[in-house]
CSV table of C-alpha atoms and ligand atoms in Angstrom, one decimal:
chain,number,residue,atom,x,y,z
A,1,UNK,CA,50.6,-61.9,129.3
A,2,UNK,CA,47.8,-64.6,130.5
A,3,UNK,CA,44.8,-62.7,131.6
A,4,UNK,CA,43.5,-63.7,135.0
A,5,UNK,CA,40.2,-65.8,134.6
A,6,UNK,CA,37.7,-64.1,136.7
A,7,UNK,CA,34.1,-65.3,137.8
A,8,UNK,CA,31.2,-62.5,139.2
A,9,UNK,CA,28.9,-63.5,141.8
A,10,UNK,CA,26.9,-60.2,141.6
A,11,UNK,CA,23.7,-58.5,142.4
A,12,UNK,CA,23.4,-55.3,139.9
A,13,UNK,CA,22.5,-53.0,141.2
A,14,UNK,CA,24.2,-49.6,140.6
A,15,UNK,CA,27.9,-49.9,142.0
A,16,UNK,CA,27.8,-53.2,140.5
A,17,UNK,CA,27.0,-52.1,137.1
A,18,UNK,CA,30.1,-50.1,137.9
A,19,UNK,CA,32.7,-53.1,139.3
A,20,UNK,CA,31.3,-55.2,136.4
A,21,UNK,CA,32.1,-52.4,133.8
A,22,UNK,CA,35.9,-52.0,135.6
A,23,UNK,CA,36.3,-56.1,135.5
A,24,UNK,CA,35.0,-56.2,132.2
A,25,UNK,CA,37.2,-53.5,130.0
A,26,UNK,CA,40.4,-54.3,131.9
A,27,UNK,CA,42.4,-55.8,129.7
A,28,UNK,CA,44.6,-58.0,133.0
A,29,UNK,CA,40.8,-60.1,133.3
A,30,UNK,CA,39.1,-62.3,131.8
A,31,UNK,CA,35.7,-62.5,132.8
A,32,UNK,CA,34.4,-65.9,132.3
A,33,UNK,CA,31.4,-66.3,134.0
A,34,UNK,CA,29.3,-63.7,135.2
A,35,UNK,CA,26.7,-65.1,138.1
A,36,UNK,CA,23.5,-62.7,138.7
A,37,UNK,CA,22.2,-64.1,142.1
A,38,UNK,CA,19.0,-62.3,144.3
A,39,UNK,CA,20.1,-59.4,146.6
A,40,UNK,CA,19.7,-55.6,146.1
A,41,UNK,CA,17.2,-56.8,144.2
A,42,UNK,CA,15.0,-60.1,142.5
A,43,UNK,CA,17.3,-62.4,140.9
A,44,UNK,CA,14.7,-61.6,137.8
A,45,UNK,CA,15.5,-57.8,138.2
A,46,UNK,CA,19.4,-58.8,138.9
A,47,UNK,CA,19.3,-61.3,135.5
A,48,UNK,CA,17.3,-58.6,133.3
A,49,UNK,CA,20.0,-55.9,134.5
A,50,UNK,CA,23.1,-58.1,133.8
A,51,UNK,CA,21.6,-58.5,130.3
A,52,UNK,CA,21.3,-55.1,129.5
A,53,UNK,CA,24.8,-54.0,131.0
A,54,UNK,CA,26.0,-56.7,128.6
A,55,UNK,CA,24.4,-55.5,125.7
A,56,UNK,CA,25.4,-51.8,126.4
A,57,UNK,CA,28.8,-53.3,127.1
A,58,UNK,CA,28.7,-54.8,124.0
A,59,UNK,CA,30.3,-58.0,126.2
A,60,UNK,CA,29.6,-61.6,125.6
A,61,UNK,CA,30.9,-63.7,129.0
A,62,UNK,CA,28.5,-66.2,129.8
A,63,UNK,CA,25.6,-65.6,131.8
A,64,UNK,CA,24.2,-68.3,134.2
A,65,UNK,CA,21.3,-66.6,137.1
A,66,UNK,CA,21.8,-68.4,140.1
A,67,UNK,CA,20.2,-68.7,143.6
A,68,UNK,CA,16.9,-66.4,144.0
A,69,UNK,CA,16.9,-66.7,147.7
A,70,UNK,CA,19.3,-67.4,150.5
A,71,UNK,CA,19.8,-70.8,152.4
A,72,UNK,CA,17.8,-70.2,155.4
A,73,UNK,CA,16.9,-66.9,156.2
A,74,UNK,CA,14.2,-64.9,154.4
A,75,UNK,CA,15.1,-62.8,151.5
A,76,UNK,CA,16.0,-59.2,151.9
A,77,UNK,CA,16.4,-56.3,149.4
A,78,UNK,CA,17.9,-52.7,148.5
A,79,UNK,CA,15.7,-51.4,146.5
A,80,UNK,CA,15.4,-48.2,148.1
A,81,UNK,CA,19.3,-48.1,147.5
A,82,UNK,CA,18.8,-48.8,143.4
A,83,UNK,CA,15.6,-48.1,142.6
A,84,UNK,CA,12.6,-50.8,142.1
A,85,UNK,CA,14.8,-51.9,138.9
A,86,UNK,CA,17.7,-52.0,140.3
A,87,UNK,CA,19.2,-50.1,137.9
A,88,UNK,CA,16.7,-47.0,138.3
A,89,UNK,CA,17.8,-43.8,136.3
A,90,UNK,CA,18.4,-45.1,132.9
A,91,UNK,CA,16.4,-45.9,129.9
A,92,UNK,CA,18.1,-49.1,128.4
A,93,UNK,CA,18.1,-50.8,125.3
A,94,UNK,CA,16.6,-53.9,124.9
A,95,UNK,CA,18.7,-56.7,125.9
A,96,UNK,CA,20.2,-58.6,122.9
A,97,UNK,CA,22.5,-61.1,125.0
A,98,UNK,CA,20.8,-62.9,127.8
A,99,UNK,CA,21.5,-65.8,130.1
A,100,UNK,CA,22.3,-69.6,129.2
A,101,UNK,CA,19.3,-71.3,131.2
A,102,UNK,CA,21.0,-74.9,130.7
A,103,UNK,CA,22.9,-74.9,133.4
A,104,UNK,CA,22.9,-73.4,137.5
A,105,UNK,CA,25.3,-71.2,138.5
A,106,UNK,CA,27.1,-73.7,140.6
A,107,UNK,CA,27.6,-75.8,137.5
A,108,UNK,CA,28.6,-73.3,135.5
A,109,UNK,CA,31.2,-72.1,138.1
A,110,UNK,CA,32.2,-75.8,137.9
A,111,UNK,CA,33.0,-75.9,134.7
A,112,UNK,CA,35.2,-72.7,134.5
A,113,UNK,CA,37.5,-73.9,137.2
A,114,UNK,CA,38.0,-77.3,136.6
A,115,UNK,CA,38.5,-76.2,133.0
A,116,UNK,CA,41.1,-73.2,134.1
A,117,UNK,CA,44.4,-73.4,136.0
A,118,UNK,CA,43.6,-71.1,138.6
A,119,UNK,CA,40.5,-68.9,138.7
A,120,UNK,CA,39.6,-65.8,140.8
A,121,UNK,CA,35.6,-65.6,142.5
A,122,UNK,CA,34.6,-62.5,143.2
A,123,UNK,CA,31.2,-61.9,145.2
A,124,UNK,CA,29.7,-58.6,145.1
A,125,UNK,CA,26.4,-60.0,146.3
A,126,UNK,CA,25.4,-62.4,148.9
A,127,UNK,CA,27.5,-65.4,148.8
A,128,UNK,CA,25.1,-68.0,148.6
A,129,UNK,CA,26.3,-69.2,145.1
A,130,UNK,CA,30.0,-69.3,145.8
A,131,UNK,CA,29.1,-71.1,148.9
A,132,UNK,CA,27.0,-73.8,147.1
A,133,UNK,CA,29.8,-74.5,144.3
A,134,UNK,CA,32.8,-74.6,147.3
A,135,UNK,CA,30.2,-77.1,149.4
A,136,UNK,CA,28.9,-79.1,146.0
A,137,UNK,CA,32.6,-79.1,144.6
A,138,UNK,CA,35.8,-79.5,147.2
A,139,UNK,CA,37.7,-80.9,144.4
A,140,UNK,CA,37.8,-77.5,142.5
A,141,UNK,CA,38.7,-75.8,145.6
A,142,UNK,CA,42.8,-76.0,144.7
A,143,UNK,CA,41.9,-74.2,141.3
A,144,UNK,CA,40.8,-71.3,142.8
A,145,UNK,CA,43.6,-69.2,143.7
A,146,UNK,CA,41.7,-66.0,145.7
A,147,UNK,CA,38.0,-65.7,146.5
A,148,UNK,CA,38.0,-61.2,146.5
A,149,UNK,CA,34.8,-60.6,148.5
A,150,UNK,CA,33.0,-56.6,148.7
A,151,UNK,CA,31.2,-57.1,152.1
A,152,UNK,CA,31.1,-57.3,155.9
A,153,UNK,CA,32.3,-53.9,157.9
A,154,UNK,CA,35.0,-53.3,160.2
A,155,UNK,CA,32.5,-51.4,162.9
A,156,UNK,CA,28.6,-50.7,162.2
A,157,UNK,CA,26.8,-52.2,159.5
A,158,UNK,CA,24.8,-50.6,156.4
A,159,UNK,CA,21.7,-53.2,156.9
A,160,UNK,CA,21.8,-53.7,160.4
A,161,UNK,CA,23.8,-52.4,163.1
A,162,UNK,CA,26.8,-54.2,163.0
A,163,UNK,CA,25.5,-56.2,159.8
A,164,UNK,CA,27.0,-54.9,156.2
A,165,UNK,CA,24.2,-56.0,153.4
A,166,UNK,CA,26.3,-58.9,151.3
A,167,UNK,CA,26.9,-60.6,154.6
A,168,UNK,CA,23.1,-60.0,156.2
A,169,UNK,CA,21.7,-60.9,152.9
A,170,UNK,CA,22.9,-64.3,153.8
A,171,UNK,CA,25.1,-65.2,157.2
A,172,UNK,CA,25.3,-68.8,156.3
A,173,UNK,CA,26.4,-68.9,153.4
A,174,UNK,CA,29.1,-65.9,154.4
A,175,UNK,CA,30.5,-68.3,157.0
A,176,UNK,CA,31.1,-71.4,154.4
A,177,UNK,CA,33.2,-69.3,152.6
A,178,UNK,CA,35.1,-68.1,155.3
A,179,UNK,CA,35.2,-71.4,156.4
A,180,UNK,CA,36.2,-73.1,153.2
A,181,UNK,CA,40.3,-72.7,153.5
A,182,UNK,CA,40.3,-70.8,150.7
A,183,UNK,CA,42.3,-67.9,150.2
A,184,UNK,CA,40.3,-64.7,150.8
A,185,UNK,CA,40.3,-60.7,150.5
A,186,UNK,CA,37.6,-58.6,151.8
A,187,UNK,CA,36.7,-55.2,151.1
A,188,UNK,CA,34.6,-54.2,154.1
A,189,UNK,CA,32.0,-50.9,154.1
A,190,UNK,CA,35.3,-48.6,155.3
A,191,UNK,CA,37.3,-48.8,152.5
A,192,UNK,CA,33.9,-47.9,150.0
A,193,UNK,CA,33.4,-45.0,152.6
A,194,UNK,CA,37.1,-43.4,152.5
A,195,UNK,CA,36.9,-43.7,148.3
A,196,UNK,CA,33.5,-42.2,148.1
A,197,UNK,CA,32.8,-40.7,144.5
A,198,UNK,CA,33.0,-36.8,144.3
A,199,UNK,CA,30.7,-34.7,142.6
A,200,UNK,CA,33.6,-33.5,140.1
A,201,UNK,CA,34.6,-37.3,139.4
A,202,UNK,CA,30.9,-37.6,139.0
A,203,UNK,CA,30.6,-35.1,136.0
A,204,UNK,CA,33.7,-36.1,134.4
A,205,UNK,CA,31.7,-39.9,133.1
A,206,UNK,CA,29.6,-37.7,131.2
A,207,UNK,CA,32.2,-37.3,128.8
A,208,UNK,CA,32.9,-40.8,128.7
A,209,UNK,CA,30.9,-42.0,125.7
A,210,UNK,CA,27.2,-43.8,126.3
A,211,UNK,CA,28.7,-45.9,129.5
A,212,UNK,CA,30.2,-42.7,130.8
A,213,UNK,CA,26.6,-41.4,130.7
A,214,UNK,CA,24.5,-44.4,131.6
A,215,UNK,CA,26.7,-44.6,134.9
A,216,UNK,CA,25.9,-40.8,135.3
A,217,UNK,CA,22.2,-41.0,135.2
A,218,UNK,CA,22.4,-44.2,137.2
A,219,UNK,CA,24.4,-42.0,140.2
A,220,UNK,CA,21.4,-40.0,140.0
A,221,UNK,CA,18.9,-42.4,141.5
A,222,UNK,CA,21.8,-44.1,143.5
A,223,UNK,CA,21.3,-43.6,147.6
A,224,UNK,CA,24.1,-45.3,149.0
A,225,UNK,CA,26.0,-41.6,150.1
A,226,UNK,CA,25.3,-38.5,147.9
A,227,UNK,CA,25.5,-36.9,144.9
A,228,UNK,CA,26.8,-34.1,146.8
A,229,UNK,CA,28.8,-35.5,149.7
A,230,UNK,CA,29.8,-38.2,147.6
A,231,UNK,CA,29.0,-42.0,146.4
A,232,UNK,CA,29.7,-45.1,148.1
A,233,UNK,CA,30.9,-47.3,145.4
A,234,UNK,CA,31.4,-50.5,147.6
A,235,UNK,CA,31.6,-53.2,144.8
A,236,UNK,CA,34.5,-50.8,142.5
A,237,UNK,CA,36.8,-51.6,145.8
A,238,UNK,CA,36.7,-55.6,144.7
A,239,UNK,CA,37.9,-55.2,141.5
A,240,UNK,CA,40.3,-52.1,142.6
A,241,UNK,CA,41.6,-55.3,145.3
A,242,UNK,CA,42.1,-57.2,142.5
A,243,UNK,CA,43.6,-54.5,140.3
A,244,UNK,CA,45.3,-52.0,142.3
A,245,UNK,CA,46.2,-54.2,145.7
A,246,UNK,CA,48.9,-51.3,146.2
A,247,UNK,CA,46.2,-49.0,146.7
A,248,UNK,CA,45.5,-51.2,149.8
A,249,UNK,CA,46.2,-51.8,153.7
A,250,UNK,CA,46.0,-54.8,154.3
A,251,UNK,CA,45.6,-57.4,157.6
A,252,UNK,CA,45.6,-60.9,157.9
A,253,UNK,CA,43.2,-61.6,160.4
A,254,UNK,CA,40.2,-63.7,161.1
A,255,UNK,CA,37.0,-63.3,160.0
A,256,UNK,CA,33.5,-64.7,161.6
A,257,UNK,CA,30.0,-63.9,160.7
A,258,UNK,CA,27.4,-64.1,163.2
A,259,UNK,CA,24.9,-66.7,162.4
A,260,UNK,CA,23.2,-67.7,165.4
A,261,UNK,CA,22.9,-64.4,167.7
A,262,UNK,CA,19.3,-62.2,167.4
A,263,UNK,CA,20.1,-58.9,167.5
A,264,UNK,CA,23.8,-59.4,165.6
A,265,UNK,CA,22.4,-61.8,162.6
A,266,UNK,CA,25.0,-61.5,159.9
A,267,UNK,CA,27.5,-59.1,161.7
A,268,UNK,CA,31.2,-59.5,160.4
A,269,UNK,CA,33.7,-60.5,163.4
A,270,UNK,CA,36.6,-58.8,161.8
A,271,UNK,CA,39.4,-59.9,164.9
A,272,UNK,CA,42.2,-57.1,164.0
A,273,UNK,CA,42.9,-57.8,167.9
A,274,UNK,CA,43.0,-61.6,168.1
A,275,UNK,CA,40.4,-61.9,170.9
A,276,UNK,CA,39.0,-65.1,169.2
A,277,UNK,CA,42.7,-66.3,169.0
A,278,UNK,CA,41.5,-68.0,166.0
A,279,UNK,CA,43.9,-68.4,162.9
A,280,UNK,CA,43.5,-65.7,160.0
A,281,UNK,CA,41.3,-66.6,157.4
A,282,UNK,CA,41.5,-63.4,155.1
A,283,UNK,CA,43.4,-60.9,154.4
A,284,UNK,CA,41.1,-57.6,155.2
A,285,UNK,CA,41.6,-54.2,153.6
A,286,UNK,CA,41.5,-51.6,156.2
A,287,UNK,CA,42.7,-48.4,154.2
A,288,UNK,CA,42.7,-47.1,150.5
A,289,UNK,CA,44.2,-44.5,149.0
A,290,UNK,CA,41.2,-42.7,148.1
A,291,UNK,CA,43.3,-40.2,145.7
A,292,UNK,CA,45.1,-43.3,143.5
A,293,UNK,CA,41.5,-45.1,143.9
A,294,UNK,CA,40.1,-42.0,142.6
A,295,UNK,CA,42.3,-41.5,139.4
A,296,UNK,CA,42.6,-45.8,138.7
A,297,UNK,CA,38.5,-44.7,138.5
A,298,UNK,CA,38.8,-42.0,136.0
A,299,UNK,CA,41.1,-43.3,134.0
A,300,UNK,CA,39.6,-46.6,133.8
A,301,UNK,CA,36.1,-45.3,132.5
A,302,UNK,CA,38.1,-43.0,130.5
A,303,UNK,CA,39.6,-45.4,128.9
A,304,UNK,CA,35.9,-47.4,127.9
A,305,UNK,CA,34.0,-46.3,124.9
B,1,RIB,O1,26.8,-53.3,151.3
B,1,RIB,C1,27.1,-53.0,150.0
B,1,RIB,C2,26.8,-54.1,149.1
B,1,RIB,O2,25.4,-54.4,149.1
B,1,RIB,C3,27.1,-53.8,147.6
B,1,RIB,O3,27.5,-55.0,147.0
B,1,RIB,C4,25.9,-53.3,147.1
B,1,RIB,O4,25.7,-53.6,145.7
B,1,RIB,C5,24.9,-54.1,147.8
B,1,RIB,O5,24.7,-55.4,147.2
B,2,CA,CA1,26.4,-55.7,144.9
């Protein structure tokens, strides 16, 4: 069967390193492209890190960095999330792959989907890249059959109140893609915080060959949830949309991101209640089975060696 031609917008970044690891050794995708853009932290820090997960990966889809900053606002960071690195917790090889520097993002997403039949975006970062290559190419717009998105939050926010960090990092470019037409599936902070990672799913990677370990040590330093209580692995519920939509509740509903207010900046509008009585845009997951999420996980890295 035809693999399903993927492209990564991502910001690694510790649950990334995970969601790129799960895209990766599936064998339904086929990454083509994978994007390293500014966000949890530096787009050098983000570009060195996508390197090294390739190497250890022992994966060759093309690397192209994009965008170091957003469009307008300043930059923020995570770093207290992932560590100064980004990847804090474990000792890498040196990076023998690294990133075609011929080429932007944007035209490197170009040429994947005007070469493809239908290609998938997935943004696991801010969203300015995917918002330049929809603004900078409309005609590739009908060869992208879903854009999956990890960001935005149903109630409060993980960067700002109501603000989720993906969306914050960037509001403008957040509302171009929900603006673009384009079919879209979010997976807001509430679905990552129903599948957290438990401390018994946690020690089970250790068996898992060198990957199984590297994400263990990685979970370490990781401060998005706990060790203990658990592990928020936010950017995992992208690929699991893509993988495992079963696992999923999901609405069609609209989404709108707050670019002009203060004290909301980059809030997600998720209307589940049609006050806007604006047509959907998206499809938003508001539930996951946290025990099928939970074993798709285990098998999935168990399968990697
Ligand atoms: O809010 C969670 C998102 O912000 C995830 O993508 C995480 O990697 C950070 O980028
Ligand atoms: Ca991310």
């Amino acid at each position: 069967m035809k693999k399903r031609s993927i492209i990564l917008s991502t910001d690694p970044g510790i649950d990334d390193a995970v969601a790129i690891a799960l895209a990766l050794f599936s064998e339904e995708l086929d990454v083509k492209l994978i994007c390293p853009i500014f966000g949890n932290v530096s787009l050098a820090n983000t570009k060195a890190n996508t390197e090294k997960l390739m190497t250890l990966y022992k994966k060759t889809p093309k690397i192209v960095t994009g965008s170091s900053r957003p469009l307008l606002r300043e930059a923020i960071d995570a770093s207290e999330i992932h560590g100064e690195s980004g990847m804090d917790g474990y000792d890498f090889p040196e990076a023998t792959i690294f990133s075609d520097h011929s080429r932007t993002a944007v035209q490197a997403m170009h040429e994947v989907v005007s070469q493809e039949e239908q290609t998938t975006l997935v943004g696991i970062g801010p969203l300015t890249d995917i918002a330049l290559f929809l603004h900078l190419y409309p005609e590739d717009l009908a060869k992208i059959d879903q854009i999956v998105v990890m960001g935005g939050s149903l109630g409060r926010g993980n960067y700002g109140v109501l603000s989720e960090f993906n969306f914050a990092a960037d509001p403008e470019a957040a509302k171009m893609v929900f603006d673009s037409g384009v079919p879209i599936q979010v997976a807001p902070l509430e679905v990552g915080d129903q599948a957290k990672i438990m401390p018994e799913v946690t020690e089970k990677l250790r068996g898992f060959g060198e990957i199984g370990e590297m994400i263990y040590q990685l979970f370490t330093k990781y401060r998005s949830g706990s060790f203990e209580a658990g592990l928020n692995m936010y950017d995992a519920l992208a690929i699991a949309l893509i993988l495992k939509p079963e696992m999923f509740e999901l609405v069609s509903t609209r989404v709108e991101i707050e670019t002009t207010a203060a004290l909301t900046y980059g809030a997600s509008l998720i209307d589940l209640n049609n006050y806007l009585e604006l047509p959907a845009n998206a499809e938003v997951a508001i539930n996951v089975d946290a025990e099928k999420f939970e074993q798709w996980f285990v098998e999935s890295f168990a399968k990697i060696k």
